[in-house]
PDB file of C-alpha atoms in Angstrom:
ATOM      1  CA  UNK A   1       6.628 -10.455  17.257  1.00 86.00           C
ATOM      2  CA  UNK A   2       5.408 -10.787  13.674  1.00 84.00           C
ATOM      3  CA  UNK A   3       6.845  -7.947  11.650  1.00 94.00           C
ATOM      4  CA  UNK A   4       8.386  -6.583   8.490  1.00 97.00           C
ATOM      5  CA  UNK A   5      11.640  -4.729   9.033  1.00 97.00           C
ATOM      6  CA  UNK A   6      13.426  -2.337   6.702  1.00 98.00           C
ATOM      7  CA  UNK A   7      16.900  -0.859   6.877  1.00 98.00           C
ATOM      8  CA  UNK A   8      17.954   1.834   6.813  1.00 97.00           C
ATOM      9  CA  UNK A   9      14.987   3.923   7.888  1.00 97.00           C
ATOM     10  CA  UNK A  10      16.526   7.123   6.563  1.00 97.00           C
ATOM     11  CA  UNK A  11      19.169   7.536   3.884  1.00 97.00           C
ATOM     12  CA  UNK A  12      20.696  10.524   2.170  1.00 97.00           C
ATOM     13  CA  UNK A  13      22.961   9.718  -0.746  1.00 96.00           C
ATOM     14  CA  UNK A  14      24.344  11.218  -3.939  1.00 97.00           C
ATOM     15  CA  UNK A  15      23.506  10.554  -7.545  1.00 97.00           C
ATOM     16  CA  UNK A  16      25.079   7.401  -8.929  1.00 96.00           C
ATOM     17  CA  UNK A  17      26.153   5.784  -5.656  1.00 97.00           C
ATOM     18  CA  UNK A  18      24.746   2.272  -5.520  1.00 97.00           C
ATOM     19  CA  UNK A  19      22.604   1.457  -2.531  1.00 97.00           C
ATOM     20  CA  UNK A  20      20.535  -1.389  -1.118  1.00 98.00           C
ATOM     21  CA  UNK A  21      17.508  -1.175   1.126  1.00 98.00           C
ATOM     22  CA  UNK A  22      16.934  -4.401   3.005  1.00 98.00           C
ATOM     23  CA  UNK A  23      13.564  -5.917   3.840  1.00 98.00           C
ATOM     24  CA  UNK A  24      12.968  -8.911   6.050  1.00 98.00           C
ATOM     25  CA  UNK A  25       9.828 -10.629   7.331  1.00 97.00           C
ATOM     26  CA  UNK A  26       9.472 -13.284  10.027  1.00 95.00           C
ATOM     27  CA  UNK A  27       5.987 -14.531   9.125  1.00 94.00           C
ATOM     28  CA  UNK A  28       6.994 -17.098   6.506  1.00 94.00           C
ATOM     29  CA  UNK A  29       4.978 -15.211   3.884  1.00 93.00           C
ATOM     30  CA  UNK A  30       5.345 -16.201   0.268  1.00 91.00           C
ATOM     31  CA  UNK A  31       4.540 -12.808  -1.195  1.00 92.00           C
ATOM     32  CA  UNK A  32       6.644  -9.684  -0.818  1.00 94.00           C
ATOM     33  CA  UNK A  33       6.469  -6.306  -2.532  1.00 94.00           C
ATOM     34  CA  UNK A  34       8.165  -2.942  -2.751  1.00 97.00           C
ATOM     35  CA  UNK A  35       6.296   0.340  -3.097  1.00 96.00           C
ATOM     36  CA  UNK A  36       7.212   3.957  -3.335  1.00 97.00           C
ATOM     37  CA  UNK A  37       5.009   6.702  -1.970  1.00 97.00           C
ATOM     38  CA  UNK A  38       5.069  10.206  -3.403  1.00 95.00           C
ATOM     39  CA  UNK A  39       2.801  13.138  -2.531  1.00 89.00           C
ATOM     40  CA  UNK A  40      -0.309  13.192  -4.693  1.00 85.00           C
ATOM     41  CA  UNK A  41       0.511   9.855  -6.317  1.00 88.00           C
ATOM     42  CA  UNK A  42      -0.356   7.409  -3.568  1.00 89.00           C
ATOM     43  CA  UNK A  43       1.612   4.166  -3.467  1.00 93.00           C
ATOM     44  CA  UNK A  44       3.016   2.679  -6.621  1.00 94.00           C
ATOM     45  CA  UNK A  45       4.305  -0.855  -6.774  1.00 93.00           C
ATOM     46  CA  UNK A  46       7.901  -1.245  -7.913  1.00 96.00           C
ATOM     47  CA  UNK A  47       8.420  -5.014  -7.848  1.00 95.00           C
ATOM     48  CA  UNK A  48       6.756  -7.980  -6.262  1.00 92.00           C
ATOM     49  CA  UNK A  49       7.724 -11.564  -5.581  1.00 93.00           C
ATOM     50  CA  UNK A  50       5.472 -14.576  -5.284  1.00 90.00           C
ATOM     51  CA  UNK A  51       8.136 -16.903  -3.947  1.00 90.00           C
ATOM     52  CA  UNK A  52      11.854 -17.542  -3.818  1.00 93.00           C
ATOM     53  CA  UNK A  53      13.474 -16.772  -7.169  1.00 92.00           C
ATOM     54  CA  UNK A  54      10.140 -15.528  -8.584  1.00 91.00           C
ATOM     55  CA  UNK A  55       9.906 -11.769  -9.093  1.00 94.00           C
ATOM     56  CA  UNK A  56       7.925  -9.548 -11.426  1.00 91.00           C
ATOM     57  CA  UNK A  57       7.651  -5.896 -12.307  1.00 92.00           C
ATOM     58  CA  UNK A  58       5.099  -3.623 -10.776  1.00 90.00           C
ATOM     59  CA  UNK A  59       4.069  -0.289 -12.234  1.00 89.00           C
ATOM     60  CA  UNK A  60       7.327   1.641 -11.781  1.00 94.00           C
ATOM     61  CA  UNK A  61      10.286  -0.770 -12.005  1.00 96.00           C
ATOM     62  CA  UNK A  62      12.696   1.434 -13.963  1.00 97.00           C
ATOM     63  CA  UNK A  63      15.920   2.112 -12.082  1.00 97.00           C
ATOM     64  CA  UNK A  64      15.349  -0.613  -9.503  1.00 98.00           C
ATOM     65  CA  UNK A  65      16.395  -4.222  -9.050  1.00 98.00           C
ATOM     66  CA  UNK A  66      15.283  -6.849  -6.581  1.00 97.00           C
ATOM     67  CA  UNK A  67      16.248 -10.373  -5.641  1.00 96.00           C
ATOM     68  CA  UNK A  68      14.561 -13.102  -3.643  1.00 97.00           C
ATOM     69  CA  UNK A  69      17.141 -15.691  -2.709  1.00 97.00           C
ATOM     70  CA  UNK A  70      15.541 -16.499   0.630  1.00 96.00           C
ATOM     71  CA  UNK A  71      11.911 -16.472   1.604  1.00 96.00           C
ATOM     72  CA  UNK A  72      12.343 -13.938   4.381  1.00 97.00           C
ATOM     73  CA  UNK A  73      14.419 -11.320   2.539  1.00 98.00           C
ATOM     74  CA  UNK A  74      13.588  -9.073  -0.398  1.00 98.00           C
ATOM     75  CA  UNK A  75      16.210  -6.349  -0.883  1.00 98.00           C
ATOM     76  CA  UNK A  76      15.666  -3.352  -3.152  1.00 98.00           C
ATOM     77  CA  UNK A  77      18.720  -2.272  -5.117  1.00 98.00           C
ATOM     78  CA  UNK A  78      19.303   1.082  -6.773  1.00 97.00           C
ATOM     79  CA  UNK A  79      22.316   0.615  -9.009  1.00 96.00           C
ATOM     80  CA  UNK A  80      22.660   4.280  -9.957  1.00 97.00           C
ATOM     81  CA  UNK A  81      20.248   6.398  -7.931  1.00 97.00           C
ATOM     82  CA  UNK A  82      18.937   9.646  -9.370  1.00 97.00           C
ATOM     83  CA  UNK A  83      17.126  12.556  -7.702  1.00 97.00           C
ATOM     84  CA  UNK A  84      13.768  11.397  -9.093  1.00 97.00           C
ATOM     85  CA  UNK A  85      14.089   8.321  -6.892  1.00 98.00           C
ATOM     86  CA  UNK A  86      13.846  10.481  -3.796  1.00 98.00           C
ATOM     87  CA  UNK A  87      10.804   9.019  -2.105  1.00 97.00           C
ATOM     88  CA  UNK A  88       9.375   7.073   0.809  1.00 97.00           C
ATOM     89  CA  UNK A  89       9.744   3.340   0.250  1.00 98.00           C
ATOM     90  CA  UNK A  90       7.687   0.585   1.813  1.00 98.00           C
ATOM     91  CA  UNK A  91       8.235  -3.138   1.809  1.00 97.00           C
ATOM     92  CA  UNK A  92       5.266  -5.428   2.406  1.00 95.00           C
ATOM     93  CA  UNK A  93       4.643  -9.129   2.829  1.00 94.00           C
ATOM     94  CA  UNK A  94       1.519 -11.237   2.523  1.00 90.00           C
ATOM     95  CA  UNK A  95       0.414 -14.858   2.893  1.00 87.00           C
ATOM     96  CA  UNK A  96      -1.334 -14.413  -0.426  1.00 75.00           C
ATOM     97  CA  UNK A  97      -4.621 -12.866  -1.551  1.00 67.00           C
ATOM     98  CA  UNK A  98      -5.110 -11.394   1.889  1.00 77.00           C
ATOM     99  CA  UNK A  99      -3.927  -8.376   3.775  1.00 81.00           C
ATOM    100  CA  UNK A 100      -0.436  -7.101   3.251  1.00 87.00           C
ATOM    101  CA  UNK A 101       1.772  -6.268   6.211  1.00 92.00           C
ATOM    102  CA  UNK A 102       3.842  -3.171   5.665  1.00 95.00           C
ATOM    103  CA  UNK A 103       7.259  -2.316   6.992  1.00 97.00           C
ATOM    104  CA  UNK A 104       7.967   1.017   8.716  1.00 97.00           C
ATOM    105  CA  UNK A 105       9.253   2.716   5.574  1.00 97.00           C
ATOM    106  CA  UNK A 106      12.588   4.044   4.335  1.00 98.00           C
ATOM    107  CA  UNK A 107      12.898   7.706   3.494  1.00 97.00           C
ATOM    108  CA  UNK A 108      15.455   8.102   0.719  1.00 98.00           C
ATOM    109  CA  UNK A 109      16.906  11.382  -0.482  1.00 98.00           C
ATOM    110  CA  UNK A 110      19.140  11.410  -3.557  1.00 97.00           C
ATOM    111  CA  UNK A 111      21.110  14.617  -4.016  1.00 96.00           C
TER     112      UNK A 111
ATOM    113  CA  UNK B   1      -4.416  -1.947 -16.938  1.00 82.00           C
ATOM    114  CA  UNK B   2      -6.227  -1.441 -13.669  1.00 87.00           C
ATOM    115  CA  UNK B   3      -6.771   2.132 -12.557  1.00 90.00           C
ATOM    116  CA  UNK B   4      -8.104   3.025  -9.120  1.00 93.00           C
ATOM    117  CA  UNK B   5      -9.664   6.359  -8.340  1.00 94.00           C
ATOM    118  CA  UNK B   6     -10.686   7.625  -4.937  1.00 95.00           C
ATOM    119  CA  UNK B   7     -12.835  10.550  -4.006  1.00 95.00           C
ATOM    120  CA  UNK B   8     -12.827  12.853  -2.346  1.00 95.00           C
ATOM    121  CA  UNK B   9      -9.097  13.465  -2.041  1.00 94.00           C
ATOM    122  CA  UNK B  10      -9.589  15.611   1.028  1.00 95.00           C
ATOM    123  CA  UNK B  11     -12.410  15.411   3.506  1.00 93.00           C
ATOM    124  CA  UNK B  12     -12.969  17.526   6.563  1.00 93.00           C
ATOM    125  CA  UNK B  13     -15.882  16.552   8.737  1.00 91.00           C
ATOM    126  CA  UNK B  14     -17.256  17.220  12.162  1.00 93.00           C
ATOM    127  CA  UNK B  15     -17.269  14.715  14.945  1.00 95.00           C
ATOM    128  CA  UNK B  16     -20.461  12.746  15.122  1.00 95.00           C
ATOM    129  CA  UNK B  17     -21.259  12.992  11.403  1.00 95.00           C
ATOM    130  CA  UNK B  18     -21.425  10.219   8.827  1.00 95.00           C
ATOM    131  CA  UNK B  19     -19.608  10.183   5.531  1.00 94.00           C
ATOM    132  CA  UNK B  20     -18.519   7.890   2.711  1.00 96.00           C
ATOM    133  CA  UNK B  21     -15.278   7.566   0.757  1.00 97.00           C
ATOM    134  CA  UNK B  22     -15.615   6.159  -2.751  1.00 97.00           C
ATOM    135  CA  UNK B  23     -13.222   3.931  -4.636  1.00 96.00           C
ATOM    136  CA  UNK B  24     -13.850   3.325  -8.343  1.00 95.00           C
ATOM    137  CA  UNK B  25     -11.762   0.979 -10.432  1.00 91.00           C
ATOM    138  CA  UNK B  26     -11.485   0.616 -14.166  1.00 87.00           C
ATOM    139  CA  UNK B  27     -11.347  -3.110 -14.918  1.00 79.00           C
ATOM    140  CA  UNK B  28     -12.200  -6.322 -13.145  1.00 75.00           C
ATOM    141  CA  UNK B  29     -10.579  -6.519  -9.754  1.00 72.00           C
ATOM    142  CA  UNK B  30     -10.704  -9.792  -7.888  1.00 72.00           C
ATOM    143  CA  UNK B  31     -10.215  -8.184  -4.507  1.00 84.00           C
ATOM    144  CA  UNK B  32     -10.261  -4.779  -2.953  1.00 91.00           C
ATOM    145  CA  UNK B  33      -8.230  -3.580   0.020  1.00 93.00           C
ATOM    146  CA  UNK B  34      -8.636  -0.659   2.362  1.00 96.00           C
ATOM    147  CA  UNK B  35      -5.704   0.732   4.338  1.00 96.00           C
ATOM    148  CA  UNK B  36      -5.192   3.471   6.861  1.00 97.00           C
ATOM    149  CA  UNK B  37      -2.065   5.611   7.183  1.00 97.00           C
ATOM    150  CA  UNK B  38      -1.395   8.024  10.034  1.00 96.00           C
ATOM    151  CA  UNK B  39       0.996  10.925   9.377  1.00 91.00           C
ATOM    152  CA  UNK B  40       4.606   9.746   9.324  1.00 90.00           C
ATOM    153  CA  UNK B  41       3.573   6.127   9.823  1.00 94.00           C
ATOM    154  CA  UNK B  42       3.272   2.976   7.792  1.00 96.00           C
ATOM    155  CA  UNK B  43       0.081   1.488   6.373  1.00 95.00           C
ATOM    156  CA  UNK B  44      -2.322  -0.525   8.442  1.00 94.00           C
ATOM    157  CA  UNK B  45      -4.687  -3.008   6.828  1.00 92.00           C
ATOM    158  CA  UNK B  46      -8.372  -2.359   7.491  1.00 95.00           C
ATOM    159  CA  UNK B  47     -10.372  -4.616   5.191  1.00 94.00           C
ATOM    160  CA  UNK B  48     -10.003  -7.122   2.385  1.00 91.00           C
ATOM    161  CA  UNK B  49     -13.117  -7.569   0.222  1.00 91.00           C
ATOM    162  CA  UNK B  50     -13.096 -10.689  -1.922  1.00 85.00           C
ATOM    163  CA  UNK B  51     -16.480 -10.959  -3.592  1.00 79.00           C
ATOM    164  CA  UNK B  52     -19.405  -8.996  -4.928  1.00 80.00           C
ATOM    165  CA  UNK B  53     -21.648  -7.790  -2.152  1.00 82.00           C
ATOM    166  CA  UNK B  54     -18.991  -8.285   0.508  1.00 87.00           C
ATOM    167  CA  UNK B  55     -19.464  -6.070   3.531  1.00 91.00           C
ATOM    168  CA  UNK B  56     -17.094  -5.818   6.459  1.00 94.00           C
ATOM    169  CA  UNK B  57     -17.329  -3.693   9.562  1.00 96.00           C
ATOM    170  CA  UNK B  58     -14.892  -2.756  12.277  1.00 94.00           C
ATOM    171  CA  UNK B  59     -16.016  -0.240  14.843  1.00 95.00           C
ATOM    172  CA  UNK B  60     -17.189   2.933  13.094  1.00 96.00           C
ATOM    173  CA  UNK B  61     -15.872   1.845   9.694  1.00 97.00           C
ATOM    174  CA  UNK B  62     -17.766  -0.262   7.189  1.00 97.00           C
ATOM    175  CA  UNK B  63     -16.501  -1.282   3.759  1.00 97.00           C
ATOM    176  CA  UNK B  64     -18.487  -2.745   0.892  1.00 96.00           C
ATOM    177  CA  UNK B  65     -17.802  -3.985  -2.622  1.00 93.00           C
ATOM    178  CA  UNK B  66     -19.977  -3.874  -5.737  1.00 91.00           C
ATOM    179  CA  UNK B  67     -18.068  -5.591  -8.519  1.00 88.00           C
ATOM    180  CA  UNK B  68     -20.721  -4.870 -11.129  1.00 89.00           C
ATOM    181  CA  UNK B  69     -20.446  -1.141 -10.526  1.00 91.00           C
ATOM    182  CA  UNK B  70     -16.684  -1.471  -9.960  1.00 91.00           C
ATOM    183  CA  UNK B  71     -17.129   0.459  -6.757  1.00 94.00           C
ATOM    184  CA  UNK B  72     -16.082   0.057  -3.164  1.00 95.00           C
ATOM    185  CA  UNK B  73     -17.120   2.356  -0.358  1.00 97.00           C
ATOM    186  CA  UNK B  74     -15.743   3.061   3.087  1.00 97.00           C
ATOM    187  CA  UNK B  75     -18.462   4.421   5.329  1.00 97.00           C
ATOM    188  CA  UNK B  76     -17.667   6.274   8.523  1.00 96.00           C
ATOM    189  CA  UNK B  77     -20.347   6.380  11.178  1.00 95.00           C
ATOM    190  CA  UNK B  78     -20.420   9.009  13.925  1.00 92.00           C
ATOM    191  CA  UNK B  79     -16.861  10.120  13.257  1.00 91.00           C
ATOM    192  CA  UNK B  80     -14.431  10.634  16.116  1.00 93.00           C
ATOM    193  CA  UNK B  81     -11.113  12.487  16.089  1.00 93.00           C
ATOM    194  CA  UNK B  82      -9.107   9.223  16.225  1.00 94.00           C
ATOM    195  CA  UNK B  83     -10.279   8.407  12.717  1.00 95.00           C
ATOM    196  CA  UNK B  84      -8.301  11.300  11.261  1.00 96.00           C
ATOM    197  CA  UNK B  85      -5.856   9.685   8.811  1.00 96.00           C
ATOM    198  CA  UNK B  86      -5.304   9.033   5.122  1.00 96.00           C
ATOM    199  CA  UNK B  87      -7.285   6.127   3.716  1.00 97.00           C
ATOM    200  CA  UNK B  88      -6.224   4.180   0.652  1.00 96.00           C
ATOM    201  CA  UNK B  89      -8.020   1.616  -1.418  1.00 95.00           C
ATOM    202  CA  UNK B  90      -6.160  -0.826  -3.652  1.00 93.00           C
ATOM    203  CA  UNK B  91      -7.211  -3.425  -6.184  1.00 90.00           C
ATOM    204  CA  UNK B  92      -5.702  -6.407  -7.919  1.00 84.00           C
ATOM    205  CA  UNK B  93      -6.630  -7.496 -11.431  1.00 72.00           C
ATOM    206  CA  UNK B  94      -5.046 -10.940 -11.273  1.00 67.00           C
ATOM    207  CA  UNK B  95      -5.968 -13.467  -8.655  1.00 60.00           C
ATOM    208  CA  UNK B  96      -2.968 -15.361  -7.426  1.00 59.00           C
ATOM    209  CA  UNK B  97      -0.439 -12.618  -7.741  1.00 60.00           C
ATOM    210  CA  UNK B  98       0.270  -9.555  -5.715  1.00 69.00           C
ATOM    211  CA  UNK B  99       0.288  -6.852  -8.347  1.00 78.00           C
ATOM    212  CA  UNK B 100      -1.678  -4.154  -6.571  1.00 85.00           C
ATOM    213  CA  UNK B 101      -2.779  -0.755  -7.778  1.00 89.00           C
ATOM    214  CA  UNK B 102      -3.478   1.890  -5.144  1.00 92.00           C
ATOM    215  CA  UNK B 103      -5.721   4.910  -5.248  1.00 94.00           C
ATOM    216  CA  UNK B 104      -4.160   8.265  -4.414  1.00 94.00           C
ATOM    217  CA  UNK B 105      -5.714   8.320  -0.964  1.00 95.00           C
ATOM    218  CA  UNK B 106      -8.309  10.341   0.932  1.00 96.00           C
ATOM    219  CA  UNK B 107      -7.017  12.579   3.666  1.00 96.00           C
ATOM    220  CA  UNK B 108      -9.676  12.644   6.347  1.00 96.00           C
ATOM    221  CA  UNK B 109      -9.682  15.286   9.080  1.00 96.00           C
ATOM    222  CA  UNK B 110     -12.219  15.075  11.881  1.00 95.00           C
ATOM    223  CA  UNK B 111     -12.944  18.410  13.502  1.00 92.00           C
ATOM    224  CA  UNK B 112     -14.145  18.490  17.120  1.00 86.00           C
TER     225      UNK B 112
END
């Protein structure tokens, strides 16, 4: 089944404790993105990647890192999480210039 | 910098009625997306509009794009309860990359 998977789906952590949210797609898509969704703000793009080893900042990259060492994986790294990074995170992949396929989401709470 | 604005933010309508959601954007956008999100769920792609005058229809939903007016619309015909969801539009100002800007969403509630 073609899909985008994210892990974990739910995470509660404390300020400053490094964490990684994994994202994997099995559709051989070149493009992958990370978004955060906050009430009243819609979705805001954090980072995107157009291919292996090619990443670029979205609208809200501060406090986040990404890497794209393999085509299928695009992990999101929070080196020192803070409470303002409490949010719902979505990973998405796309074959390019067409619809994006979204993962199920990761709900992160930073205490 | 591309800005995308949707209205209305909230829409409550009766079954069987027609209505339109509007998506305005601030600078040239080479494509326009519409997504649906059910409560507690992920986003589902509805339409991708790639050129001026593009019109796409799926069931009771029809989306159109007017690049000169920088406006896309999502028209709902004879609404049914199953269409209750939040609808997002998103644009991209650079063809060939995936830097997308989303609107804040329209929460649609269909009342029996």
